[in-house]
mmCIF file of C-alpha atoms in Angstrom:
data_model
loop_
_atom_site.group_PDB
_atom_site.id
_atom_site.type_symbol
_atom_site.label_atom_id
_atom_site.label_comp_id
_atom_site.label_asym_id
_atom_site.label_seq_id
_atom_site.Cartn_x
_atom_site.Cartn_y
_atom_site.Cartn_z
ATOM 1 C CA MET A 1 103.534 94.820 84.125
ATOM 2 C CA ASP A 2 101.243 91.937 83.224
ATOM 3 C CA ALA A 3 98.115 92.543 85.263
ATOM 4 C CA ILE A 4 96.611 94.066 88.351
ATOM 5 C CA TRP A 5 93.640 92.164 89.708
ATOM 6 C CA THR A 6 91.640 93.514 92.613
ATOM 7 C CA ILE A 7 89.587 91.086 94.671
ATOM 8 C CA THR A 8 87.732 92.276 97.777
ATOM 9 C CA GLY A 9 90.012 95.290 98.037
ATOM 10 C CA ILE A 10 93.239 93.292 97.668
ATOM 11 C CA SER A 11 95.259 94.040 94.527
ATOM 12 C CA LEU A 12 97.407 91.323 92.973
ATOM 13 C CA ILE A 13 100.166 92.684 90.766
ATOM 14 C CA LEU A 14 101.854 90.063 88.589
ATOM 15 C CA SER A 15 105.239 90.075 86.848
ATOM 16 C CA THR A 16 106.310 93.370 88.367
ATOM 17 C CA GLU A 17 109.656 93.908 90.020
ATOM 18 C CA ILE A 18 109.602 96.468 92.814
ATOM 19 C CA VAL A 19 112.929 98.225 93.264
ATOM 20 C CA ILE A 20 112.010 100.804 95.911
ATOM 21 C CA ALA A 21 109.690 100.390 98.880
ATOM 22 C CA ASP A 22 109.223 103.742 100.599
ATOM 23 C CA LEU A 23 107.535 102.697 103.822
ATOM 24 C CA ALA A 24 107.214 106.271 105.109
ATOM 25 C CA SER A 25 105.149 107.407 102.118
ATOM 26 C CA LYS A 26 103.579 103.968 101.542
ATOM 27 C CA THR A 27 104.755 103.950 97.943
ATOM 28 C CA LEU A 28 106.318 101.238 95.789
ATOM 29 C CA ILE A 29 108.273 101.947 92.605
ATOM 30 C CA SER A 30 108.755 99.336 89.881
ATOM 31 C CA THR A 31 111.676 98.870 87.501
ATOM 32 C CA SER A 32 109.620 100.632 84.829
ATOM 33 C CA GLY A 33 109.179 103.645 87.148
ATOM 34 C CA GLU A 34 105.512 103.013 87.881
ATOM 35 C CA ASN A 35 104.347 104.118 91.346
ATOM 36 C CA PHE A 36 101.969 102.111 93.508
ATOM 37 C CA LYS A 37 100.398 103.645 96.619
ATOM 38 C CA TYR A 38 99.152 101.299 99.313
ATOM 39 C CA HIS A 39 97.309 101.365 102.600
ATOM 40 C CA VAL A 40 98.478 97.970 103.876
ATOM 41 C CA LEU A 41 101.384 96.167 102.222
ATOM 42 C CA ILE A 42 101.421 92.393 101.962
ATOM 43 C CA ILE A 43 104.413 90.827 100.256
ATOM 44 C CA ALA A 44 103.629 87.419 98.801
ATOM 45 C CA THR A 45 106.395 85.696 96.893
ATOM 46 C CA GLY A 46 106.530 82.329 95.255
ATOM 47 C CA SER A 47 103.845 79.866 94.368
ATOM 48 C CA THR A 48 104.296 77.344 97.153
ATOM 49 C CA VAL A 49 102.981 78.029 100.622
ATOM 50 C CA ILE A 50 105.722 78.040 103.219
ATOM 51 C CA ARG A 51 104.065 77.755 106.589
ATOM 52 C CA LEU A 52 105.551 79.104 109.781
ATOM 53 C CA SER A 53 105.531 75.553 111.139
ATOM 54 C CA ASP A 54 108.088 74.741 108.420
ATOM 55 C CA PHE A 55 110.461 76.870 110.501
ATOM 56 C CA GLY A 56 109.446 75.338 113.813
ATOM 57 C CA VAL A 57 107.032 78.128 114.818
ATOM 58 C CA GLN A 58 104.250 76.846 117.044
ATOM 59 C CA GLU A 59 100.608 77.888 116.620
ATOM 60 C CA ASP A 60 101.027 78.713 112.945
ATOM 61 C CA ASP A 61 97.290 78.167 112.575
ATOM 62 C CA SER A 62 96.379 81.213 114.689
ATOM 63 C CA LYS A 63 93.390 83.165 113.454
ATOM 64 C CA ASN A 64 95.607 86.191 112.719
ATOM 65 C CA ILE A 65 97.925 84.346 110.313
ATOM 66 C CA PHE A 66 96.766 84.051 106.716
ATOM 67 C CA TYR A 67 98.153 82.033 103.848
ATOM 68 C CA LEU A 68 97.019 83.426 100.483
ATOM 69 C CA ARG A 69 96.583 80.770 97.817
ATOM 70 C CA LYS A 70 93.088 81.282 96.421
ATOM 71 C CA ILE A 71 90.266 83.816 96.273
ATOM 72 C CA GLU A 72 88.616 82.386 99.373
ATOM 73 C CA ASP A 73 91.820 83.084 101.328
ATOM 74 C CA ALA A 74 91.766 86.722 100.172
ATOM 75 C CA GLU A 75 88.121 87.009 101.199
ATOM 76 C CA LYS A 76 88.930 85.680 104.697
ATOM 77 C CA LEU A 77 91.759 88.201 105.032
ATOM 78 C CA ALA A 78 89.545 91.069 103.856
ATOM 79 C CA GLU A 79 86.838 90.073 106.344
ATOM 80 C CA ALA A 80 89.351 89.893 109.199
ATOM 81 C CA LEU A 81 90.678 93.363 108.325
ATOM 82 C CA LYS A 82 87.132 94.776 108.406
ATOM 83 C CA THR A 83 86.597 93.489 111.940
ATOM 84 C CA LYS A 84 89.762 95.114 113.271
ATOM 85 C CA LYS A 85 89.664 98.561 114.845
ATOM 86 C CA ASN A 86 90.253 101.173 112.100
ATOM 87 C CA GLY A 87 90.106 98.446 109.439
#
């Protein structure tokens, strides 16, 4: 595993292949056997944003859809999660 960076409560884990996602226990297991517990799982793959509109989905700019590309995007997501009931 290269690095885990945590920004506003969101952890970014680089160069780590997850081989098991146990949704019931909210646990991820990597190829090296490392376990990661999570509260909310966001899967972000690739380095190019693929917007929902690329697939013909209308209203892809809704306030509850987030595209994570930079720290400011993570901060907006974290703020939106805080305003939701039960975080």
